[in-house]
Amino acid sequence: MTRHDARHAPDAQAGLTKRPRRARATRALRDLTAETDVLPRHLALPHFVRPGRGIEEAVASLPGVSRVSVDMLLPRLERQLRAGVRTALLFGVPDDADKDGGARSADDAAGPVPSALRAAREAFGDDLVLVTDVCLCAHTDHGHCGVLVRPRAHGSELVVDNDRSLERLAAMAAAHAEAGADLVSPSDMMDGRVATIRARLDAAGFSSVGILSYAVKYASAFYGPFRDAAGSAPGGAAAAPDGPAAPTTRETYQMDPRNAREALREAALDEAEGADMLMVKPALAYLDVLARLRPTTTLPLVAYQVSGEYAMLKAAAAAGVLDEASAMRETITAIRRAGADLIVTYAAVEALERGWLR
Ligand code: PBG
């Protein structure tokens, strides 16, 4: 039986000629008039890479996500390629012994991310787009995204030194470029880092390696599970016993959630400094920012459905309070509709393999 078998009587509601429901009457009509598609090429999958071999540690707060050594990463990359997800975002998770106040391990060519890049490039050639997170937080013993110094005036907290952090970030980006990254992706929120990284890459002969800047990154509660995965919660050790303490939040460098105009400024600065793509992060709570940014730049826009967004949906699904497939589809589609060309999500491969985006 189709809807044409049931011819309608002349409608009682005279004058009601505009009926948006006509376009929703069948699945085929809804597909015909749909404005947004999410294709595999629009998705990117994050990975947490550990030093060593044979390592696969489940992240308790992120169901389905593990920290893996390079040998265990390769089959995962192969699987994401099979699903059609060609972009991988790599985060290094060094051993605690390799963390210090100055993030000295950040540009170690033998570190987990450079090792992963070389192995992935060898195994998959140019089929994969390899993007690396460039940030000091996993390499510092205090967990901040930059280097800490004593406050100039008398203050109770140490301060993240912008300009000293830039040198470390640029060195880290160069190490990733050297090992085969397509794009380096600074997520630290220091001022001027795109220009500094661009200059360092060009000077080292990597003018073809691009910069995907986390231009608009908010100080968000939704990074909680990630910090568990990456071992990068701020404010841990390092402060001298009776001296100023390390801050426990990232509010002096990440953006204030109350601000949207400031996002346009951050994005414009990063574009002027040479960014090739711009990111808004988190995604769901900042769709307005993404939508406002879209018409202000011709660069590709990336949005990150961050760990807390993913964990929240997983928890709600596990508790039986919402349907996982439709909730994932709806949120990922909303991020695309708001203007994202690329969506970074922990659900990328699962969503495709289980047909959630169809
Ligand atoms: C590193 C970084 C963070 C995320 C991406 N890069 C954490 C943070 O800023 O504290 C968050 C990603 C996620 O929550 O999924 N600075």
mmCIF file of C-alpha atoms and ligand atoms in Angstrom:
data_model
loop_
_atom_site.group_PDB
_atom_site.id
_atom_site.type_symbol
_atom_site.label_atom_id
_atom_site.label_comp_id
_atom_site.label_asym_id
_atom_site.label_seq_id
_atom_site.Cartn_x
_atom_site.Cartn_y
_atom_site.Cartn_z
ATOM 1 C CA MET A 1 0.000 0.000 0.000
ATOM 2 C CA THR A 2 1.351 3.423 -0.883
ATOM 3 C CA ARG A 3 0.005 6.768 0.137
ATOM 4 C CA HIS A 4 -1.581 7.114 -3.332
ATOM 5 C CA ASP A 5 -3.900 4.214 -2.591
ATOM 6 C CA ALA A 6 -5.559 6.367 -0.029
ATOM 7 C CA ARG A 7 -6.816 9.327 -2.053
ATOM 8 C CA HIS A 8 -7.802 12.105 0.210
ATOM 9 C CA ALA A 9 -11.136 13.789 0.371
ATOM 10 C CA PRO A 10 -11.030 17.513 -0.440
ATOM 11 C CA ASP A 11 -9.283 18.998 2.536
ATOM 12 C CA ALA A 12 -11.426 20.562 5.145
ATOM 13 C CA GLN A 13 -8.929 23.273 5.921
ATOM 14 C CA ALA A 14 -9.699 25.706 3.112
ATOM 15 C CA GLY A 15 -6.850 27.934 2.101
ATOM 16 C CA LEU A 16 -4.111 25.758 3.580
ATOM 17 C CA THR A 17 -2.034 25.475 0.397
ATOM 18 C CA LYS A 18 1.489 25.644 1.812
ATOM 19 C CA ARG A 19 2.160 22.236 3.254
ATOM 20 C CA PRO A 20 5.810 21.505 4.117
ATOM 21 C CA ARG A 21 4.751 18.013 5.149
ATOM 22 C CA ARG A 22 4.351 17.060 1.463
ATOM 23 C CA ALA A 23 8.130 16.816 1.217
ATOM 24 C CA ARG A 24 8.293 14.528 4.241
ATOM 25 C CA ALA A 25 5.675 11.994 3.232
ATOM 26 C CA THR A 26 8.005 9.146 2.230
ATOM 27 C CA ARG A 27 11.572 8.156 2.902
ATOM 28 C CA ALA A 28 12.333 8.709 -0.796
ATOM 29 C CA LEU A 29 10.926 12.248 -0.708
ATOM 30 C CA ARG A 30 12.848 13.014 2.484
ATOM 31 C CA ASP A 31 16.057 11.800 0.882
ATOM 32 C CA LEU A 32 15.324 13.875 -2.211
ATOM 33 C CA THR A 33 14.933 17.068 -0.209
ATOM 34 C CA ALA A 34 17.648 16.465 2.392
ATOM 35 C CA GLU A 35 20.113 19.359 2.540
ATOM 36 C CA THR A 36 22.994 17.670 4.331
ATOM 37 C CA ASP A 37 25.027 14.532 3.714
ATOM 38 C CA VAL A 38 27.736 13.049 5.878
ATOM 39 C CA LEU A 39 30.090 10.958 3.767
ATOM 40 C CA PRO A 40 33.073 8.915 4.938
ATOM 41 C CA ARG A 41 35.408 11.588 3.584
ATOM 42 C CA HIS A 42 33.912 14.074 6.027
ATOM 43 C CA LEU A 43 35.098 12.101 9.054
ATOM 44 C CA ALA A 44 38.410 11.841 10.882
ATOM 45 C CA LEU A 45 39.337 9.359 13.614
ATOM 46 C CA PRO A 46 41.591 10.226 16.595
ATOM 47 C CA HIS A 47 44.172 7.736 17.921
ATOM 48 C CA PHE A 48 46.220 7.714 21.128
ATOM 49 C CA VAL A 49 49.699 6.326 20.525
ATOM 50 C CA ARG A 50 51.896 4.795 23.248
ATOM 51 C CA PRO A 51 55.568 3.913 23.124
ATOM 52 C CA GLY A 52 56.434 0.198 23.168
ATOM 53 C CA ARG A 53 54.979 -2.879 21.517
ATOM 54 C CA GLY A 54 51.860 -4.969 21.936
ATOM 55 C CA ILE A 55 50.133 -2.295 23.995
ATOM 56 C CA GLU A 56 46.378 -1.860 23.944
ATOM 57 C CA GLU A 57 44.964 -0.084 27.013
ATOM 58 C CA ALA A 58 41.235 0.603 27.051
ATOM 59 C CA VAL A 59 40.337 4.135 28.163
ATOM 60 C CA ALA A 60 37.756 3.692 30.910
ATOM 61 C CA SER A 61 35.963 6.979 30.255
ATOM 62 C CA LEU A 62 35.821 6.487 26.458
ATOM 63 C CA PRO A 63 34.073 3.223 25.532
ATOM 64 C CA GLY A 64 35.616 1.712 22.394
ATOM 65 C CA VAL A 65 38.767 3.864 22.552
ATOM 66 C CA SER A 66 42.219 2.513 23.475
ATOM 67 C CA ARG A 67 45.758 3.750 23.797
ATOM 68 C CA VAL A 68 47.851 1.609 21.466
ATOM 69 C CA SER A 69 51.469 1.082 20.470
ATOM 70 C CA VAL A 70 52.439 1.559 16.837
ATOM 71 C CA ASP A 71 52.183 -2.169 15.950
ATOM 72 C CA MET A 72 48.593 -2.216 17.237
ATOM 73 C CA LEU A 73 47.807 1.079 15.542
ATOM 74 C CA LEU A 74 48.463 -0.218 12.021
ATOM 75 C CA PRO A 75 45.524 -2.675 11.894
ATOM 76 C CA ARG A 76 43.293 0.101 13.230
ATOM 77 C CA LEU A 77 44.388 2.416 10.444
ATOM 78 C CA GLU A 78 43.725 -0.346 7.943
ATOM 79 C CA ARG A 79 40.241 -0.803 9.369
ATOM 80 C CA GLN A 80 39.425 2.902 9.189
ATOM 81 C CA LEU A 81 40.604 2.971 5.563
ATOM 82 C CA ARG A 82 38.311 0.033 4.793
ATOM 83 C CA ALA A 83 35.437 2.012 6.262
ATOM 84 C CA GLY A 84 36.393 4.960 4.060
ATOM 85 C CA VAL A 85 37.748 7.199 6.829
ATOM 86 C CA ARG A 86 40.960 8.491 5.289
ATOM 87 C CA THR A 87 41.969 11.035 7.909
ATOM 88 C CA ALA A 88 43.687 10.006 11.151
ATOM 89 C CA LEU A 89 44.515 12.392 13.986
ATOM 90 C CA LEU A 90 47.424 11.182 16.104
ATOM 91 C CA PHE A 91 47.986 12.034 19.771
ATOM 92 C CA GLY A 92 51.155 10.903 21.517
ATOM 93 C CA VAL A 93 50.936 9.559 25.061
ATOM 94 C CA PRO A 94 54.514 9.408 26.378
ATOM 95 C CA ASP A 95 55.578 7.585 29.533
ATOM 96 C CA ASP A 96 55.530 9.674 32.729
ATOM 97 C CA ALA A 97 59.321 9.352 32.888
ATOM 98 C CA ASP A 98 59.514 11.348 29.641
ATOM 99 C CA LYS A 99 57.593 14.349 30.997
ATOM 100 C CA ASP A 100 59.241 17.393 32.517
ATOM 101 C CA GLY A 101 58.633 21.098 33.047
ATOM 102 C CA GLY A 102 59.994 22.077 29.652
ATOM 103 C CA ALA A 103 58.329 19.422 27.418
ATOM 104 C CA ARG A 104 61.722 18.196 26.260
ATOM 105 C CA SER A 105 60.262 14.984 24.784
ATOM 106 C CA ALA A 106 57.860 16.892 22.520
ATOM 107 C CA ASP A 107 60.191 16.838 19.505
ATOM 108 C CA ASP A 108 61.751 13.411 20.105
ATOM 109 C CA ALA A 109 62.056 11.793 16.670
ATOM 110 C CA ALA A 110 61.804 8.385 18.368
ATOM 111 C CA GLY A 111 58.609 9.376 20.241
ATOM 112 C CA PRO A 112 55.287 7.610 19.639
ATOM 113 C CA VAL A 113 53.882 10.048 17.071
ATOM 114 C CA PRO A 114 56.939 10.255 14.770
ATOM 115 C CA SER A 115 57.252 6.452 15.005
ATOM 116 C CA ALA A 116 53.586 6.051 14.098
ATOM 117 C CA LEU A 117 53.937 8.453 11.180
ATOM 118 C CA ARG A 118 56.853 6.554 9.665
ATOM 119 C CA ALA A 119 55.134 3.184 10.072
ATOM 120 C CA ALA A 120 51.794 4.427 8.732
ATOM 121 C CA ARG A 121 53.386 6.109 5.749
ATOM 122 C CA GLU A 122 55.313 2.979 4.933
ATOM 123 C CA ALA A 123 52.217 0.784 5.235
ATOM 124 C CA PHE A 124 49.611 3.014 3.565
ATOM 125 C CA GLY A 125 51.517 5.535 1.431
ATOM 126 C CA ASP A 126 49.405 8.555 0.603
ATOM 127 C CA ASP A 127 46.059 6.782 1.050
ATOM 128 C CA LEU A 128 45.808 8.201 4.564
ATOM 129 C CA VAL A 129 45.804 11.845 5.560
ATOM 130 C CA LEU A 130 47.996 11.892 8.658
ATOM 131 C CA VAL A 131 47.322 14.763 11.044
ATOM 132 C CA THR A 132 49.240 15.207 14.295
ATOM 133 C CA ASP A 133 48.221 17.050 17.423
ATOM 134 C CA VAL A 134 50.871 19.619 18.316
ATOM 135 C CA CYS A 135 50.632 20.538 21.985
ATOM 136 C CA LEU A 136 52.874 20.295 25.023
ATOM 137 C CA CYS A 137 50.294 19.060 27.558
ATOM 138 C CA ALA A 138 51.129 15.362 27.202
ATOM 139 C CA HIS A 139 54.854 16.130 27.480
ATOM 140 C CA THR A 140 54.870 18.413 30.532
ATOM 141 C CA ASP A 141 54.792 17.073 34.092
ATOM 142 C CA HIS A 142 52.352 19.859 35.031
ATOM 143 C CA GLY A 143 49.991 19.015 32.140
ATOM 144 C CA HIS A 144 49.826 22.524 30.687
ATOM 145 C CA CYS A 145 49.912 23.180 26.953
ATOM 146 C CA GLY A 146 52.892 25.522 27.356
ATOM 147 C CA VAL A 147 55.912 26.166 29.540
ATOM 148 C CA LEU A 148 55.315 27.593 33.043
ATOM 149 C CA VAL A 149 57.179 30.562 34.498
ATOM 150 C CA ARG A 150 56.923 32.554 37.733
ATOM 151 C CA PRO A 151 54.500 35.470 37.525
ATOM 152 C CA ARG A 152 56.189 38.824 37.004
ATOM 153 C CA ALA A 153 54.223 40.637 39.674
ATOM 154 C CA HIS A 154 53.627 38.811 42.927
ATOM 155 C CA GLY A 155 51.047 36.159 42.155
ATOM 156 C CA SER A 156 49.934 32.897 43.652
ATOM 157 C CA GLU A 157 49.994 30.953 40.400
ATOM 158 C CA LEU A 158 52.629 30.127 37.822
ATOM 159 C CA VAL A 159 51.967 31.506 34.342
ATOM 160 C CA VAL A 160 52.047 29.784 30.954
ATOM 161 C CA ASP A 161 54.761 31.647 29.040
ATOM 162 C CA ASN A 162 53.466 32.213 25.525
ATOM 163 C CA ASP A 163 56.637 32.998 23.662
ATOM 164 C CA ARG A 164 58.844 30.371 25.292
ATOM 165 C CA SER A 165 56.224 27.752 24.476
ATOM 166 C CA LEU A 166 56.313 28.693 20.789
ATOM 167 C CA GLU A 167 59.836 27.375 20.336
ATOM 168 C CA ARG A 168 58.881 23.939 21.727
ATOM 169 C CA LEU A 169 55.714 23.794 19.620
ATOM 170 C CA ALA A 170 57.599 24.670 16.443
ATOM 171 C CA ALA A 171 60.223 22.015 17.178
ATOM 172 C CA MET A 172 57.465 19.460 17.779
ATOM 173 C CA ALA A 173 55.735 20.385 14.505
ATOM 174 C CA ALA A 174 59.033 20.067 12.612
ATOM 175 C CA ALA A 175 59.624 16.591 14.093
ATOM 176 C CA HIS A 176 56.172 15.534 12.893
ATOM 177 C CA ALA A 177 56.772 16.991 9.433
ATOM 178 C CA GLU A 178 60.098 15.211 9.202
ATOM 179 C CA ALA A 179 58.403 11.891 10.077
ATOM 180 C CA GLY A 180 55.741 12.280 7.381
ATOM 181 C CA ALA A 181 52.736 14.271 8.653
ATOM 182 C CA ASP A 182 50.451 15.792 6.005
ATOM 183 C CA LEU A 183 49.128 18.351 8.459
ATOM 184 C CA VAL A 184 50.304 19.444 11.871
ATOM 185 C CA SER A 185 47.549 20.564 14.172
ATOM 186 C CA PRO A 186 48.439 22.961 16.995
ATOM 187 C CA SER A 187 45.907 22.732 19.845
ATOM 188 C CA ASP A 188 47.794 24.698 22.500
ATOM 189 C CA MET A 189 46.143 28.131 21.982
ATOM 190 C CA MET A 190 49.362 30.126 22.346
ATOM 191 C CA ASP A 191 49.279 33.425 20.430
ATOM 192 C CA GLY A 192 51.328 33.449 17.240
ATOM 193 C CA ARG A 193 51.969 29.741 17.049
ATOM 194 C CA VAL A 194 50.698 29.334 13.492
ATOM 195 C CA ALA A 195 53.176 31.931 12.193
ATOM 196 C CA THR A 196 56.004 30.435 14.259
ATOM 197 C CA ILE A 197 55.264 26.889 13.098
ATOM 198 C CA ARG A 198 54.863 28.006 9.466
ATOM 199 C CA ALA A 199 58.246 29.750 9.552
ATOM 200 C CA ARG A 200 59.936 26.744 11.158
ATOM 201 C CA LEU A 201 58.440 24.273 8.674
ATOM 202 C CA ASP A 202 59.411 26.430 5.714
ATOM 203 C CA ALA A 203 62.955 26.925 6.996
ATOM 204 C CA ALA A 204 63.314 23.161 7.423
ATOM 205 C CA GLY A 205 62.136 22.475 3.862
ATOM 206 C CA PHE A 206 58.582 21.388 4.730
ATOM 207 C CA SER A 207 56.704 24.087 2.856
ATOM 208 C CA SER A 208 54.233 21.465 1.605
ATOM 209 C CA VAL A 209 53.211 20.338 5.098
ATOM 210 C CA GLY A 210 50.007 22.119 6.105
ATOM 211 C CA ILE A 211 48.692 23.553 9.359
ATOM 212 C CA LEU A 212 45.270 22.613 10.649
ATOM 213 C CA SER A 213 44.870 25.103 13.455
ATOM 214 C CA TYR A 214 42.659 24.564 16.475
ATOM 215 C CA ALA A 215 41.896 28.250 15.993
ATOM 216 C CA VAL A 216 38.756 28.346 18.092
ATOM 217 C CA LYS A 217 39.240 26.177 21.133
ATOM 218 C CA TYR A 218 37.211 26.776 24.250
ATOM 219 C CA ALA A 219 38.129 26.028 27.857
ATOM 220 C CA SER A 220 35.637 23.177 28.080
ATOM 221 C CA ALA A 221 34.451 20.640 30.607
ATOM 222 C CA PHE A 222 33.942 18.283 27.672
ATOM 223 C CA TYR A 223 37.669 17.476 27.430
ATOM 224 C CA GLY A 224 37.527 15.497 30.668
ATOM 225 C CA PRO A 225 37.717 11.956 29.236
ATOM 226 C CA PHE A 226 40.479 12.985 26.800
ATOM 227 C CA ARG A 227 42.709 14.108 29.647
ATOM 228 C CA ASP A 228 42.179 10.682 31.147
ATOM 229 C CA ALA A 229 43.143 9.083 27.811
ATOM 230 C CA ALA A 230 46.162 11.299 27.187
ATOM 231 C CA GLY A 231 47.283 11.701 30.795
ATOM 232 C CA SER A 232 47.256 15.458 30.323
ATOM 233 C CA ALA A 233 45.146 16.969 33.098
ATOM 234 C CA PRO A 234 46.588 20.365 34.093
ATOM 235 C CA GLY A 235 47.992 21.304 37.462
ATOM 236 C CA GLY A 236 49.734 18.125 38.571
ATOM 237 C CA ALA A 237 53.295 18.250 39.764
ATOM 238 C CA ALA A 238 56.210 20.601 39.260
ATOM 239 C CA ALA A 239 55.481 23.600 41.429
ATOM 240 C CA ALA A 240 58.199 24.257 43.983
ATOM 241 C CA PRO A 241 57.084 23.201 47.485
ATOM 242 C CA ASP A 242 56.440 26.684 48.882
ATOM 243 C CA GLY A 243 56.332 28.658 45.614
ATOM 244 C CA PRO A 244 53.424 29.539 43.335
ATOM 245 C CA ALA A 245 51.334 26.579 42.199
ATOM 246 C CA ALA A 246 50.559 25.459 38.671
ATOM 247 C CA PRO A 247 47.084 26.600 37.571
ATOM 248 C CA THR A 248 44.460 23.854 37.563
ATOM 249 C CA THR A 249 42.541 25.106 34.529
ATOM 250 C CA ARG A 250 43.443 26.231 30.997
ATOM 251 C CA GLU A 251 41.389 29.426 31.229
ATOM 252 C CA THR A 252 44.356 31.750 30.638
ATOM 253 C CA TYR A 253 44.870 30.338 27.134
ATOM 254 C CA GLN A 254 41.741 28.524 25.969
ATOM 255 C CA MET A 255 38.706 30.624 25.073
ATOM 256 C CA ASP A 256 35.904 31.690 27.370
ATOM 257 C CA PRO A 257 32.650 29.877 26.472
ATOM 258 C CA ARG A 258 30.797 33.191 26.751
ATOM 259 C CA ASN A 259 32.527 34.550 23.645
ATOM 260 C CA ALA A 260 31.633 34.219 19.981
ATOM 261 C CA ARG A 261 33.026 37.402 18.382
ATOM 262 C CA GLU A 262 36.384 36.470 19.814
ATOM 263 C CA ALA A 263 36.206 33.251 17.793
ATOM 264 C CA LEU A 264 36.097 35.272 14.579
ATOM 265 C CA ARG A 265 39.183 37.176 15.721
ATOM 266 C CA GLU A 266 41.114 34.017 16.597
ATOM 267 C CA ALA A 267 40.193 32.465 13.253
ATOM 268 C CA ALA A 268 41.155 35.579 11.273
ATOM 269 C CA LEU A 269 44.524 35.769 13.035
ATOM 270 C CA ASP A 270 45.315 32.124 12.337
ATOM 271 C CA GLU A 271 44.299 32.489 8.702
ATOM 272 C CA ALA A 272 46.514 35.572 8.368
ATOM 273 C CA GLU A 273 49.388 33.661 9.971
ATOM 274 C CA GLY A 274 49.110 30.959 7.325
ATOM 275 C CA ALA A 275 46.726 28.295 8.612
ATOM 276 C CA ASP A 276 45.433 25.957 5.891
ATOM 277 C CA MET A 277 42.366 24.763 7.810
ATOM 278 C CA LEU A 278 40.608 26.027 10.931
ATOM 279 C CA MET A 279 39.008 24.064 13.728
ATOM 280 C CA VAL A 280 36.191 24.817 16.141
ATOM 281 C CA LYS A 281 36.190 22.735 19.304
ATOM 282 C CA PRO A 282 34.114 21.383 21.033
ATOM 283 C CA ALA A 283 31.415 20.981 18.393
ATOM 284 C CA LEU A 284 27.922 20.515 19.779
ATOM 285 C CA ALA A 285 27.907 23.344 22.335
ATOM 286 C CA TYR A 286 29.474 25.704 19.755
ATOM 287 C CA LEU A 287 27.438 25.117 16.595
ATOM 288 C CA ASP A 288 26.522 28.807 16.591
ATOM 289 C CA VAL A 289 30.216 29.689 16.473
ATOM 290 C CA LEU A 290 30.808 27.276 13.594
ATOM 291 C CA ALA A 291 27.858 28.693 11.676
ATOM 292 C CA ARG A 292 29.025 32.268 12.249
ATOM 293 C CA LEU A 293 32.565 31.458 11.189
ATOM 294 C CA ARG A 294 31.543 29.655 7.991
ATOM 295 C CA PRO A 295 30.829 32.733 5.830
ATOM 296 C CA THR A 296 33.881 34.647 7.119
ATOM 297 C CA THR A 297 36.551 32.386 5.600
ATOM 298 C CA THR A 298 37.128 30.327 2.482
ATOM 299 C CA LEU A 299 39.348 27.863 4.357
ATOM 300 C CA PRO A 300 38.074 24.356 5.117
ATOM 301 C CA LEU A 301 36.471 24.187 8.559
ATOM 302 C CA VAL A 302 36.925 21.301 10.935
ATOM 303 C CA ALA A 303 34.850 20.577 14.037
ATOM 304 C CA TYR A 304 35.807 18.217 16.838
ATOM 305 C CA GLN A 305 33.124 16.152 18.539
ATOM 306 C CA VAL A 306 35.246 15.904 21.651
ATOM 307 C CA SER A 307 35.650 13.152 24.199
ATOM 308 C CA GLY A 308 32.965 14.440 26.567
ATOM 309 C CA GLU A 309 30.399 14.740 23.794
ATOM 310 C CA TYR A 310 31.095 11.172 22.724
ATOM 311 C CA ALA A 311 31.184 9.818 26.284
ATOM 312 C CA MET A 312 27.905 11.545 27.094
ATOM 313 C CA LEU A 313 26.123 9.861 24.175
ATOM 314 C CA LYS A 314 27.689 6.495 24.969
ATOM 315 C CA ALA A 315 26.620 6.756 28.609
ATOM 316 C CA ALA A 316 23.081 7.760 27.735
ATOM 317 C CA ALA A 317 22.820 4.887 25.245
ATOM 318 C CA ALA A 318 24.225 2.411 27.768
ATOM 319 C CA ALA A 319 21.685 3.630 30.315
ATOM 320 C CA GLY A 320 18.938 3.015 27.775
ATOM 321 C CA VAL A 321 17.775 6.627 27.779
ATOM 322 C CA LEU A 322 18.373 7.292 24.094
ATOM 323 C CA ASP A 323 18.977 5.393 20.895
ATOM 324 C CA GLU A 324 22.682 5.378 20.108
ATOM 325 C CA ALA A 325 22.475 5.126 16.319
ATOM 326 C CA SER A 326 20.014 7.991 15.915
ATOM 327 C CA ALA A 327 21.693 10.184 18.516
ATOM 328 C CA MET A 328 25.092 9.778 16.846
ATOM 329 C CA ARG A 329 23.606 10.370 13.408
ATOM 330 C CA GLU A 330 21.739 13.453 14.572
ATOM 331 C CA THR A 331 24.694 15.089 16.326
ATOM 332 C CA ILE A 332 27.225 14.341 13.570
ATOM 333 C CA THR A 333 24.769 15.573 10.931
ATOM 334 C CA ALA A 334 24.126 18.741 12.948
ATOM 335 C CA ILE A 335 27.848 19.501 13.048
ATOM 336 C CA ARG A 336 28.050 19.083 9.281
ATOM 337 C CA ARG A 337 24.910 21.190 8.743
ATOM 338 C CA ALA A 338 26.389 23.999 10.840
ATOM 339 C CA GLY A 339 29.302 24.230 8.408
ATOM 340 C CA ALA A 340 31.979 21.621 9.092
ATOM 341 C CA ASP A 341 33.871 20.203 6.118
ATOM 342 C CA LEU A 342 35.542 17.643 8.355
ATOM 343 C CA ILE A 343 34.298 16.186 11.640
ATOM 344 C CA VAL A 344 36.706 14.605 14.072
ATOM 345 C CA THR A 345 34.849 11.981 16.085
ATOM 346 C CA TYR A 346 35.693 8.878 18.093
ATOM 347 C CA ALA A 347 32.576 7.336 16.523
ATOM 348 C CA ALA A 348 33.761 7.717 12.899
ATOM 349 C CA VAL A 349 34.451 4.075 12.089
ATOM 350 C CA GLU A 350 31.756 2.582 14.301
ATOM 351 C CA ALA A 351 29.152 4.897 12.775
ATOM 352 C CA LEU A 352 30.050 3.791 9.239
ATOM 353 C CA GLU A 353 30.493 0.107 9.997
ATOM 354 C CA ARG A 354 27.155 -0.074 11.785
ATOM 355 C CA GLY A 355 25.354 1.994 9.169
ATOM 356 C CA TRP A 356 24.421 4.800 11.555
ATOM 357 C CA LEU A 357 24.900 7.539 8.969
ATOM 358 C CA ARG A 358 22.683 6.039 6.289
HETATM 359 C C1 PBG B 1 45.509 18.990 23.781
HETATM 360 C C2 PBG B 1 44.153 18.581 23.334
HETATM 361 C C3 PBG B 1 42.993 18.380 24.088
HETATM 362 C C4 PBG B 1 42.056 17.876 23.208
HETATM 363 C C5 PBG B 1 42.633 17.824 21.947
HETATM 364 N N1 PBG B 1 43.923 18.288 22.044
HETATM 365 C C6 PBG B 1 42.749 18.506 25.540
HETATM 366 C C7 PBG B 1 42.793 19.806 26.219
HETATM 367 O O1 PBG B 1 42.949 20.874 25.628
HETATM 368 O O2 PBG B 1 42.717 19.759 27.447
HETATM 369 C C8 PBG B 1 40.666 17.443 23.577
HETATM 370 C C9 PBG B 1 40.078 16.378 22.701
HETATM 371 C C10 PBG B 1 38.913 15.686 23.311
HETATM 372 O O3 PBG B 1 38.409 16.027 24.392
HETATM 373 O O4 PBG B 1 38.443 14.728 22.673
HETATM 374 N N2 PBG B 1 45.639 20.258 24.255
#
